[in-house]
Coordinates of C-alpha atoms and ligand atoms in Angstrom, one line a residue:
M6 CA 86.3 48.7 -7.9
L7 CA 88.4 49.9 -5.0
S8 CA 86.7 49.6 -1.6
M9 CA 87.3 52.9 0.0
L10 CA 84.0 54.1 1.4
C11 CA 84.4 54.8 5.0
G12 CA 82.4 52.6 7.3
G13 CA 78.8 53.6 7.6
L14 CA 78.5 55.7 4.6
K15 CA 75.8 53.4 3.2
A16 CA 74.3 52.4 6.5
Q17 CA 70.6 51.6 6.5
T18 CA 68.3 52.7 9.2
P19 CA 65.9 50.3 10.9
G20 CA 63.1 51.9 8.9
N21 CA 65.0 51.0 5.8
E22 CA 65.4 54.5 4.7
P23 CA 68.9 55.0 3.6
S24 CA 71.0 57.3 5.7
R25 CA 72.2 60.1 3.5
I26 CA 75.2 62.3 4.2
V27 CA 75.2 66.0 4.9
V28 CA 78.5 67.7 4.0
A29 CA 78.9 71.2 5.5
Y30 CA 81.6 73.5 4.5
V31 CA 82.9 75.3 7.6
R32 CA 85.1 78.3 7.2
A33 CA 88.4 78.9 9.0
N34 CA 87.8 82.5 9.7
R35 CA 84.6 82.1 11.7
A36 CA 84.2 81.7 15.4
E37 CA 81.0 79.7 15.8
M38 CA 81.1 75.9 16.2
P39 CA 78.9 73.8 14.0
D40 CA 76.3 71.6 15.6
P41 CA 77.4 68.1 14.7
S42 CA 73.9 66.7 15.1
R43 CA 73.0 68.4 11.8
I44 CA 76.0 67.2 9.9
T45 CA 77.7 63.9 8.9
H46 CA 80.7 65.5 7.2
I47 CA 82.6 68.8 7.6
N48 CA 84.8 70.1 4.9
Y49 CA 87.0 72.6 6.6
A50 CA 87.6 75.6 4.3
F51 CA 90.4 75.9 3.4
G52 CA 93.9 74.6 3.0
R53 CA 96.0 75.9 0.1
V54 CA 98.7 74.6 -2.1
N55 CA 101.8 76.2 -0.5
N56 CA 104.0 78.7 -2.2
T57 CA 106.6 76.2 -3.2
F58 CA 104.0 73.9 -4.7
N59 CA 105.0 70.9 -2.7
G60 CA 102.8 70.9 0.4
V61 CA 99.7 72.2 2.1
T62 CA 99.1 75.3 4.3
I63 CA 96.0 75.4 6.5
S64 CA 94.1 78.5 7.5
N65 CA 93.7 78.7 11.3
E66 CA 95.1 75.4 12.5
T67 CA 93.7 76.0 16.0
R68 CA 90.2 76.1 14.7
L69 CA 90.7 73.0 12.6
R70 CA 91.8 71.2 15.8
S71 CA 88.7 72.4 17.6
I72 CA 86.6 71.2 14.7
T73 CA 88.1 67.7 14.6
A74 CA 87.7 67.6 18.4
L75 CA 83.9 67.6 17.8
K76 CA 84.3 64.0 16.8
K77 CA 84.9 63.1 20.4
E78 CA 81.3 63.8 21.2
A79 CA 80.0 63.1 17.7
P80 CA 81.6 59.8 16.7
W81 CA 79.7 59.7 13.4
L82 CA 81.2 62.9 12.2
K83 CA 83.9 62.9 9.5
V84 CA 86.1 66.0 9.0
C85 CA 88.0 66.6 5.8
L86 CA 90.3 69.4 4.8
S87 CA 89.1 71.2 1.7
I88 CA 92.0 72.5 -0.3
G89 CA 91.4 75.3 -2.7
G90 CA 88.4 77.6 -3.1
W91 CA 87.8 80.4 -5.5
A92 CA 91.0 82.2 -6.6
S93 CA 93.2 79.7 -4.6
G94 CA 96.1 78.9 -6.9
G95 CA 99.2 76.8 -7.1
F96 CA 97.3 73.7 -8.4
S97 CA 98.4 74.0 -12.0
E98 CA 102.1 74.3 -11.1
M99 CA 101.9 71.6 -8.4
A100 CA 100.0 69.1 -10.6
A101 CA 102.4 69.6 -13.6
S102 CA 105.4 68.2 -11.8
D103 CA 105.8 64.6 -10.7
E104 CA 108.0 65.7 -7.8
F105 CA 105.7 68.5 -6.6
R106 CA 102.6 66.4 -7.0
R107 CA 103.9 63.5 -5.0
A108 CA 105.3 65.8 -2.3
F109 CA 101.9 67.5 -2.1
A110 CA 100.1 64.2 -1.8
A111 CA 102.5 63.0 0.9
D112 CA 101.9 66.3 2.7
C113 CA 98.1 65.8 2.5
A114 CA 98.7 62.4 4.2
R115 CA 100.8 64.0 6.9
V116 CA 98.2 66.7 7.5
A117 CA 95.4 64.1 7.7
A118 CA 97.3 62.1 10.3
E119 CA 98.4 65.1 12.3
F120 CA 95.0 66.8 12.4
D121 CA 92.9 63.7 12.9
L122 CA 91.3 64.2 9.5
D123 CA 89.1 61.7 7.7
G124 CA 90.2 62.8 4.3
I125 CA 90.8 65.5 1.7
D126 CA 88.4 67.5 -0.4
L127 CA 89.8 69.2 -3.5
D128 CA 88.3 72.5 -4.6
W129 CA 90.5 73.6 -7.5
E130 CA 88.4 76.2 -9.3
Y131 CA 89.1 75.1 -12.0
P132 CA 91.6 73.0 -13.9
T133 CA 92.3 74.6 -17.3
S134 CA 90.6 77.8 -16.2
S135 CA 92.1 81.1 -15.1
A136 CA 88.7 82.6 -14.5
S137 CA 89.5 83.3 -10.9
G138 CA 92.9 84.7 -11.7
I139 CA 94.9 81.6 -11.0
T140 CA 97.5 80.0 -13.3
S141 CA 96.2 77.3 -15.6
S142 CA 97.4 75.1 -18.4
P143 CA 95.7 73.0 -21.1
D144 CA 97.4 70.0 -19.4
D145 CA 95.5 70.6 -16.1
T146 CA 92.9 68.0 -16.8
K147 CA 95.4 65.3 -17.5
N148 CA 97.5 66.3 -14.5
F149 CA 94.4 66.4 -12.3
T150 CA 93.9 62.7 -12.9
L151 CA 97.6 62.1 -12.0
L152 CA 97.0 64.1 -8.8
I153 CA 94.0 62.1 -7.8
K154 CA 95.9 58.9 -8.3
D155 CA 98.9 60.2 -6.2
L156 CA 96.5 61.4 -3.5
R157 CA 94.7 58.1 -3.3
K158 CA 98.0 56.3 -3.1
A159 CA 99.3 58.6 -0.4
L160 CA 96.1 58.7 1.7
G161 CA 95.4 55.0 1.4
P162 CA 92.0 53.4 1.1
G163 CA 90.8 54.4 4.6
K164 CA 90.6 58.1 4.0
L165 CA 88.0 60.0 2.1
L166 CA 88.9 61.7 -1.2
T167 CA 86.3 64.1 -2.6
L168 CA 86.0 66.9 -5.1
A169 CA 83.9 70.0 -5.4
S170 CA 82.7 70.2 -9.0
P171 CA 80.7 73.0 -10.7
G172 CA 77.3 72.4 -12.3
N173 CA 78.7 72.0 -15.9
A174 CA 80.8 69.0 -14.8
G175 CA 83.6 70.4 -16.8
Y176 CA 87.3 70.6 -16.3
V177 CA 88.1 67.1 -15.1
D178 CA 88.1 63.6 -16.6
F179 CA 85.4 62.0 -14.5
P180 CA 85.6 58.4 -15.9
A181 CA 89.4 58.4 -15.1
I182 CA 89.1 59.7 -11.6
E183 CA 85.8 58.2 -10.5
P184 CA 87.3 54.9 -9.2
Y185 CA 89.6 56.8 -6.8
M186 CA 86.9 59.2 -5.5
D187 CA 84.6 58.6 -2.6
F188 CA 82.1 61.1 -3.8
I189 CA 81.7 64.3 -5.7
N190 CA 80.2 67.5 -4.2
V191 CA 78.2 69.1 -7.0
M192 CA 78.3 72.9 -6.6
A193 CA 74.7 73.4 -7.9
Y194 CA 74.8 77.1 -7.2
D195 CA 76.3 80.3 -8.6
M196 CA 74.4 79.4 -11.8
G197 CA 73.2 83.0 -12.3
N198 CA 72.9 86.5 -11.0
P199 CA 69.7 88.6 -11.1
P200 CA 67.7 88.6 -13.2
R201 CA 68.6 84.9 -13.1
H202 CA 68.3 82.5 -10.2
N203 CA 71.4 81.5 -8.2
A204 CA 70.3 77.9 -7.8
A205 CA 67.0 77.0 -9.4
L206 CA 65.9 73.4 -8.8
Y207 CA 64.3 73.0 -12.3
K208 CA 64.3 75.0 -15.5
E209 CA 61.2 73.5 -16.8
D210 CA 58.1 71.9 -15.4
A211 CA 56.3 68.7 -16.5
Q212 CA 54.1 70.6 -18.9
G213 CA 57.1 72.1 -20.6
N214 CA 56.8 75.6 -19.1
I215 CA 60.2 77.3 -18.8
S216 CA 61.0 79.6 -15.9
P217 CA 62.1 83.0 -17.3
Y218 CA 64.7 83.4 -14.6
T219 CA 66.6 80.2 -15.2
R220 CA 69.7 79.3 -17.0
G221 CA 71.4 76.3 -15.3
S222 CA 69.5 74.3 -12.7
V223 CA 70.1 71.7 -10.0
E224 CA 68.6 69.1 -12.3
W225 CA 70.9 70.2 -15.1
A226 CA 74.0 70.0 -12.8
V227 CA 73.1 66.5 -11.6
K228 CA 72.4 65.3 -15.1
N229 CA 75.7 66.7 -16.3
H230 CA 77.6 64.8 -13.7
M231 CA 75.7 61.6 -14.4
A232 CA 76.5 62.0 -18.1
A233 CA 80.1 62.6 -17.2
G234 CA 80.3 59.2 -15.5
I235 CA 79.5 59.9 -11.9
P236 CA 76.9 57.5 -10.5
K237 CA 74.2 59.2 -8.5
E238 CA 75.2 57.2 -5.4
K239 CA 78.5 59.1 -5.5
M240 CA 77.0 62.5 -5.7
T241 CA 76.1 65.1 -3.1
L242 CA 73.9 68.0 -4.2
G243 CA 75.4 71.3 -3.2
M244 CA 72.9 73.9 -1.8
P245 CA 73.7 77.6 -1.2
L246 CA 72.9 79.1 2.2
Y247 CA 73.1 82.5 0.5
G248 CA 71.6 84.3 -2.4
H249 CA 72.7 86.8 -5.1
G250 CA 71.4 90.3 -5.3
D251 CA 71.4 92.7 -8.3
G252 CA 74.2 94.8 -6.7
K253 CA 72.0 97.8 -6.6
N254 CA 69.0 97.1 -4.4
Y255 CA 70.6 94.1 -2.8
N256 CA 74.3 93.1 -2.3
R257 CA 75.8 90.7 -4.7
D258 CA 76.2 88.1 -2.0
V259 CA 73.6 87.9 0.8
A260 CA 73.9 85.3 3.5
F261 CA 70.6 83.7 4.6
K262 CA 71.1 85.2 8.1
D263 CA 71.3 88.7 6.6
N264 CA 68.1 88.3 4.6
N265 CA 65.3 89.5 6.8
G266 CA 62.5 89.9 4.3
P267 CA 62.0 92.2 1.3
K268 CA 62.8 95.8 1.7
E269 CA 60.0 98.4 1.4
G270 CA 58.7 98.5 -2.2
F271 CA 59.8 94.9 -3.0
T272 CA 57.8 91.7 -2.7
E273 CA 58.7 88.1 -2.0
E274 CA 57.8 85.7 -4.8
W275 CA 57.9 82.0 -5.4
D276 CA 59.0 80.6 -8.8
D277 CA 56.8 77.5 -9.0
I278 CA 58.8 76.1 -12.0
A279 CA 62.2 76.7 -10.6
K280 CA 61.0 76.0 -7.0
V281 CA 63.0 78.8 -5.5
P282 CA 62.0 82.2 -3.9
Y283 CA 63.1 85.6 -5.0
Y284 CA 62.4 89.3 -4.3
A285 CA 60.9 91.3 -7.1
D286 CA 60.7 95.1 -7.6
A287 CA 57.5 96.9 -8.3
D288 CA 57.9 96.0 -12.0
G289 CA 58.3 92.3 -11.2
N290 CA 62.0 92.2 -11.9
L291 CA 64.0 89.7 -10.0
V292 CA 66.4 91.6 -7.7
L293 CA 67.5 89.0 -5.1
S294 CA 67.6 85.3 -5.7
F295 CA 68.0 83.1 -2.7
D296 CA 67.0 79.8 -0.9
N297 CA 64.7 79.4 2.0
V298 CA 63.4 76.5 4.1
R299 CA 60.9 75.7 1.4
S300 CA 63.3 75.6 -1.5
I301 CA 66.0 73.8 0.5
T302 CA 63.4 71.2 1.5
E303 CA 62.4 70.7 -2.1
K304 CA 66.0 70.1 -3.0
C305 CA 66.4 67.6 -0.1
R306 CA 63.4 65.7 -1.5
Y307 CA 65.0 65.8 -4.9
I308 CA 68.1 64.2 -3.4
K309 CA 66.0 61.4 -1.9
E310 CA 63.8 60.8 -4.9
N311 CA 66.7 60.6 -7.2
G312 CA 68.8 58.4 -4.9
L313 CA 71.8 60.8 -4.5
L314 CA 74.3 60.1 -1.8
G315 CA 73.3 63.2 0.1
G316 CA 73.5 67.0 0.4
M317 CA 76.3 69.5 0.7
Y318 CA 76.1 73.2 1.5
W319 CA 78.2 76.3 1.5
E320 CA 78.5 77.3 4.2
Y321 CA 77.5 76.7 7.8
S322 CA 77.8 80.2 9.2
H323 CA 75.5 81.7 6.5
D324 CA 72.6 80.1 8.3
N325 CA 70.6 82.2 10.8
E326 CA 70.8 82.1 14.5
T327 CA 68.1 79.5 14.9
G328 CA 69.7 77.3 12.2
D329 CA 66.6 77.2 10.0
L330 CA 68.3 75.9 6.9
T331 CA 70.8 73.5 8.4
R332 CA 68.1 72.0 10.6
A333 CA 65.8 71.6 7.7
I334 CA 68.5 69.8 5.7
A335 CA 69.2 67.5 8.7
A336 CA 65.5 66.9 9.2
E337 CA 65.1 65.7 5.6
L338 CA 68.3 63.9 5.0
I339 CA 69.4 62.5 8.4
P340 CA 66.6 60.2 9.6
K341 CA 66.1 60.5 13.3
K342 CA 67.5 57.1 13.9
F343 CA 70.6 57.8 11.7
V344 CA 72.9 58.1 14.7
S345 CA 71.8 54.9 16.3
A346 CA 71.8 53.0 13.1
Q347 CA 75.2 54.1 12.1
D348 CA 77.1 54.5 15.2
V349 CA 75.6 53.0 18.3
R350 CA 77.7 49.9 18.6
P351 CA 77.0 47.1 21.0
A352 CA 78.2 47.9 24.5
S353 CA 81.8 46.8 24.9
Y354 CA 82.2 44.8 28.1
A355 CA 85.3 45.5 29.9
G356 CA 84.9 42.4 32.0
K357 CA 86.8 42.8 35.2
V358 CA 88.9 45.7 33.8
K359 CA 87.8 48.9 35.4
R360 CA 87.7 51.9 33.1
F361 CA 88.9 54.4 35.6
K362 CA 89.6 55.1 39.2
A363 CA 88.0 57.8 41.3
L364 CA 88.4 59.0 44.8
I365 CA 85.7 60.8 46.8
Y366 CA 87.1 62.9 49.6
Y367 CA 84.8 64.4 52.2
S368 CA 84.9 65.8 55.6
D369 CA 82.6 65.3 58.6
R370 CA 83.8 68.5 60.2
V371 CA 81.4 70.7 58.2
E372 CA 77.9 71.9 58.7
E373 CA 75.0 69.5 58.9
A374 CA 73.6 70.4 55.4
H375 CA 76.9 69.9 53.8
R376 CA 77.4 66.5 55.5
Q377 CA 74.0 65.5 54.2
F378 CA 75.0 66.3 50.7
A379 CA 78.4 64.5 51.0
S380 CA 76.7 61.4 52.4
Q381 CA 74.2 61.4 49.4
A382 CA 77.1 62.1 47.0
V383 CA 78.9 59.0 48.2
D384 CA 75.7 56.9 47.6
F385 CA 75.1 58.6 44.3
F386 CA 78.6 57.9 42.9
K387 CA 78.8 54.5 44.5
K388 CA 75.6 53.5 42.7
L389 CA 77.3 54.5 39.4
T390 CA 80.0 51.9 40.0
V391 CA 77.6 49.0 40.1
G392 CA 78.7 46.2 37.8
D393 CA 82.4 46.8 38.3
G394 CA 82.6 49.6 35.7
W395 CA 85.0 51.7 37.7
T396 CA 86.6 52.0 41.1
L397 CA 85.4 54.5 43.7
D398 CA 87.5 54.8 46.8
V399 CA 86.2 56.9 49.7
A400 CA 88.5 59.0 52.0
K401 CA 87.4 61.0 55.0
D402 CA 89.3 64.0 56.3
K403 CA 92.7 62.7 55.2
L404 CA 93.7 62.8 51.6
P405 CA 95.5 59.6 50.5
D406 CA 98.2 59.3 47.9
L407 CA 96.5 60.5 44.7
E408 CA 98.6 58.7 42.2
G409 CA 96.5 56.6 39.9
Y410 CA 93.2 58.4 40.4
D411 CA 91.6 59.8 37.3
V412 CA 89.4 62.1 39.3
V413 CA 89.0 63.3 42.8
I414 CA 85.4 64.2 43.8
M415 CA 85.0 66.7 46.7
P416 CA 81.4 67.1 47.7
D417 CA 81.7 69.3 50.8
A418 CA 85.3 70.3 51.6
A419 CA 88.7 70.9 50.1
P420 CA 91.8 69.7 52.1
G421 CA 92.6 71.8 55.2
N422 CA 96.0 70.9 56.2
A423 CA 99.3 71.9 54.5
S424 CA 100.4 68.5 53.4
D425 CA 97.1 67.4 52.0
R426 CA 96.9 70.8 50.2
A427 CA 100.4 70.4 48.7
R428 CA 99.5 66.8 47.6
F429 CA 96.3 68.0 45.9
Q430 CA 98.0 70.9 44.2
E431 CA 100.8 68.7 42.9
Y432 CA 98.1 66.2 41.6
M433 CA 96.2 68.9 39.8
E434 CA 99.2 70.5 38.3
N435 CA 100.2 67.2 36.8
G436 CA 97.0 66.5 35.0
G437 CA 94.7 65.4 37.8
G438 CA 91.0 65.7 37.7
W439 CA 88.6 67.4 40.1
L440 CA 84.9 67.5 40.5
G441 CA 84.1 69.9 43.3
F442 CA 80.7 70.8 44.8
H443 CA 79.4 73.7 46.9
G444 CA 81.4 73.8 50.2
A445 CA 84.5 72.3 48.5
G446 CA 85.0 75.6 46.7
Y447 CA 84.4 77.8 49.7
N448 CA 87.4 80.0 50.4
D449 CA 87.7 83.4 52.1
A450 CA 90.4 85.5 53.7
S451 CA 90.8 83.0 56.5
T452 CA 91.4 80.0 54.2
G453 CA 95.0 81.0 53.5
W454 CA 95.4 79.0 50.3
D455 CA 96.1 81.3 47.4
W456 CA 96.7 78.5 44.9
F457 CA 93.3 77.1 45.5
R458 CA 91.6 80.5 45.1
D459 CA 93.4 80.8 41.7
F460 CA 92.5 77.2 40.8
L461 CA 88.9 78.0 41.4
G462 CA 89.1 81.1 39.2
G463 CA 90.8 83.8 41.3
I464 CA 87.6 84.2 43.3
S465 CA 86.6 84.1 47.0
F466 CA 83.3 83.7 48.8
L467 CA 81.3 87.0 48.9
C468 CA 77.9 86.0 50.3
N469 CA 75.1 83.4 49.9
T470 CA 71.4 83.3 49.3
W471 CA 69.3 82.3 52.2
P472 CA 67.4 80.2 52.9
P473 CA 68.2 77.4 50.5
Q474 CA 65.7 77.2 47.7
P475 CA 65.1 75.9 44.2
A476 CA 66.2 78.3 41.4
L477 CA 65.8 78.6 37.7
V478 CA 69.2 77.8 36.1
D479 CA 70.3 78.9 32.6
V480 CA 72.5 76.2 31.0
E481 CA 75.3 77.7 29.0
G482 CA 78.0 76.4 26.7
F483 CA 75.9 73.9 24.7
D484 CA 78.9 72.7 22.7
H485 CA 80.6 71.6 26.0
P486 CA 80.3 67.9 27.0
V487 CA 79.3 68.9 30.5
T488 CA 76.1 70.4 29.3
R489 CA 75.3 67.7 26.8
N490 CA 71.6 66.9 26.5
L491 CA 70.6 69.5 29.1
P492 CA 67.7 71.8 28.3
K493 CA 68.4 75.5 28.0
R494 CA 67.1 76.0 31.5
Y495 CA 65.9 73.9 34.4
V496 CA 64.8 74.3 38.0
A497 CA 67.6 73.2 40.3
P498 CA 66.4 71.6 43.5
S499 CA 66.8 73.4 46.7
T500 CA 70.3 74.5 47.6
E501 CA 72.3 77.4 48.9
F502 CA 74.0 79.5 46.2
Y503 CA 77.3 81.3 46.7
Q504 CA 78.2 84.6 45.2
W505 CA 81.8 85.3 44.5
K506 CA 84.2 88.2 44.2
P507 CA 85.2 89.1 41.7
D508 CA 82.6 87.8 39.2
P509 CA 83.9 84.4 37.9
R510 CA 82.9 85.4 34.4
A511 CA 85.5 88.2 34.4
N512 CA 88.2 85.5 34.4
T513 CA 88.7 84.6 30.8
K514 CA 90.2 81.3 31.8
L515 CA 86.9 80.1 33.2
R516 CA 84.3 78.6 30.9
I517 CA 80.9 79.3 32.5
L518 CA 78.5 76.3 32.0
A519 CA 75.5 77.4 34.0
S520 CA 74.3 80.4 35.9
L521 CA 71.2 81.6 37.8
A522 CA 68.5 83.0 35.4
P523 CA 67.8 86.7 35.8
E524 CA 64.2 85.9 36.4
N525 CA 65.1 84.5 39.9
F526 CA 65.8 88.0 41.3
P527 CA 65.0 89.2 43.8
M528 CA 65.7 85.8 45.3
G529 CA 65.8 84.8 49.0
L530 CA 63.7 85.3 52.1
K531 CA 66.4 86.4 54.5
D532 CA 69.5 87.1 52.4
V533 CA 68.1 88.6 49.2
V534 CA 70.0 88.7 45.9
F535 CA 68.7 91.5 43.7
G536 CA 70.3 90.7 40.4
G537 CA 73.5 90.5 38.5
D538 CA 75.6 87.8 36.9
F539 CA 75.5 84.6 39.0
P540 CA 77.5 81.7 37.6
V541 CA 77.0 78.4 39.3
V542 CA 78.9 75.9 37.2
W543 CA 82.2 76.4 35.5
T544 CA 85.5 74.9 34.5
N545 CA 88.9 76.5 34.8
T546 CA 90.4 75.7 31.4
D547 CA 93.9 75.6 32.8
Y548 CA 92.9 72.4 34.7
R549 CA 90.8 69.3 34.3
M550 CA 88.1 70.5 36.7
V551 CA 84.5 71.4 37.1
Y552 CA 83.1 73.3 40.0
I553 CA 79.4 72.9 40.8
N554 CA 77.8 75.3 43.2
M555 CA 75.0 72.9 44.1
G556 CA 75.5 70.8 47.2
H557 CA 73.7 72.0 50.3
G558 CA 71.1 69.9 52.0
D559 CA 69.4 66.6 51.0
E560 CA 67.6 67.5 47.8
C561 CA 70.4 68.0 45.3
F562 CA 70.2 64.5 43.8
S563 CA 66.4 64.6 43.4
D564 CA 66.3 66.0 39.9
A565 CA 67.2 64.0 36.8
T566 CA 68.4 67.0 34.8
Q567 CA 70.8 68.0 37.5
N568 CA 71.9 64.4 38.0
L569 CA 72.8 64.3 34.3
L570 CA 74.8 67.4 34.7
F571 CA 76.8 65.7 37.5
I572 CA 77.4 62.6 35.5
N573 CA 78.4 64.6 32.4
A574 CA 80.9 66.5 34.5
L575 CA 82.4 63.3 36.0
R576 CA 82.5 61.7 32.6
W577 CA 84.1 64.7 30.8
I578 CA 86.8 65.1 33.5
V579 CA 87.7 61.4 33.2
A580 CA 87.5 61.4 29.4
S581 CA 90.0 64.3 29.2
S582 CA 92.6 62.4 31.2
P583 CA 96.1 62.7 29.9
K584 CA 96.1 58.9 29.9
G585 CA 93.5 59.0 27.2
D586 CA 89.7 58.7 27.1
P587 CA 88.8 55.4 28.8
F588 CA 85.3 55.4 27.2
T589 CA 86.6 55.0 23.7
R590 CA 88.3 51.7 24.4
Ligands
LIG1 ZN1 75.9 75.5 52.1

């Protein structure tokens, strides 16, 4: 038995409940980013066999890179490239030739290394079958085994090799390939169209009653794979986040997010044998078969009761906006302590080695309330260095040589003289990091520093709210490390807020991370803001920088939520250093 399971696949949680895996297919032609907290594995869909049968082409490489980048913040996450999909051809030709097959396998290894992948998932639908319009041959099954062996050899034992298999467990020689596979994703769906269920859990109940709407079932698909030689510990159960309609009253394919209850004249029913819902017409005929939270939960319990490795679903973006199905799956299969059990490693002690080097630069020649903030900022960041974790140097009014600093923190002012400005610009243009607060971003017509205005987002000071006061802040950009673990909104302690012209959000290079909530307006007792877009935290994606509008007076460090935002910002800037992320070492 080859030992090729990636670390942690079989991790146990403290409560002794096995951690199961949750494999999400994520499509190339979607924009939304999956929430890694609901997933352990992503199968990126799709790559294809190339036109010359000797390599891989990937749909939307940019998106694949942003998907693998999720691993930075979700170290438990594994990302595989799924190759194939319905009607994706070239497999039969490729697998039939020793030369093509080995070139293809080598290219899979190249792609895995180049895109930071954890493995390859094969979705050839299906060997020996031309049902989807692709070329096939009676030799496909035999050649598939050769392909799996070549792939395992090329990928090595450290990468995942998985397979999507239809419910009938046909087409491949499972006993021959099983030793080389990490697990099999059982596509326990598309087992019927109305009047049949898409993905019934059972066909029959304990009393022998048979559901009239069922042909295949989840139970049938799992048993087929066990009979074919796949142990249950190597099986994930596929669940559809979509249903099938009759093509008349409902579309043939209906994503869960597009299913908003039965249309007028139809009713929602529950098949208590099959354990799935459906819509029925006035005569009781099944017109839409689908899954909901209840049926998905039943399937997840089946996975646990039967000791399967985990669940799989097609596909992430079919879920609704609130993530009802993907959350339900995670809640059932990924115990709360999963992440800590699997991935929280003992702290690594760097000893006397400092992880990074920061400079805090401030000026005394600013207004009293800004000096107050700067003085507290020095204390706040100094405190974070306790235990020799990192170095914080402090500079007042004069910017030192910036070489070697991973981040420069400016709590109240940006450099004022020409040589310091040139030094800062050169530093930032060569990969420097900047965390600026409040007065450090201030610039107007008299500032005379065009580069800095562009650096901040092409914006200048317009006006401010007065007096300083707390405000309800909307946190944005939840997939961004700077807003990690922040609530959707919080009340920021008293500060003065700046408005800018033009609106920072109009600059597409800026990523807005927080803004004042509309409910604040009208806000102010002297200078009153009446409404509008009011970004307060952002990053200019051309640089390694975060600007935070808070920073006036002596209350800004009095709120834990906001302090976390400050620390997240510092950490992210340092982590994205061109020298590499010091926190991963
Ligand atoms: Zn101020």
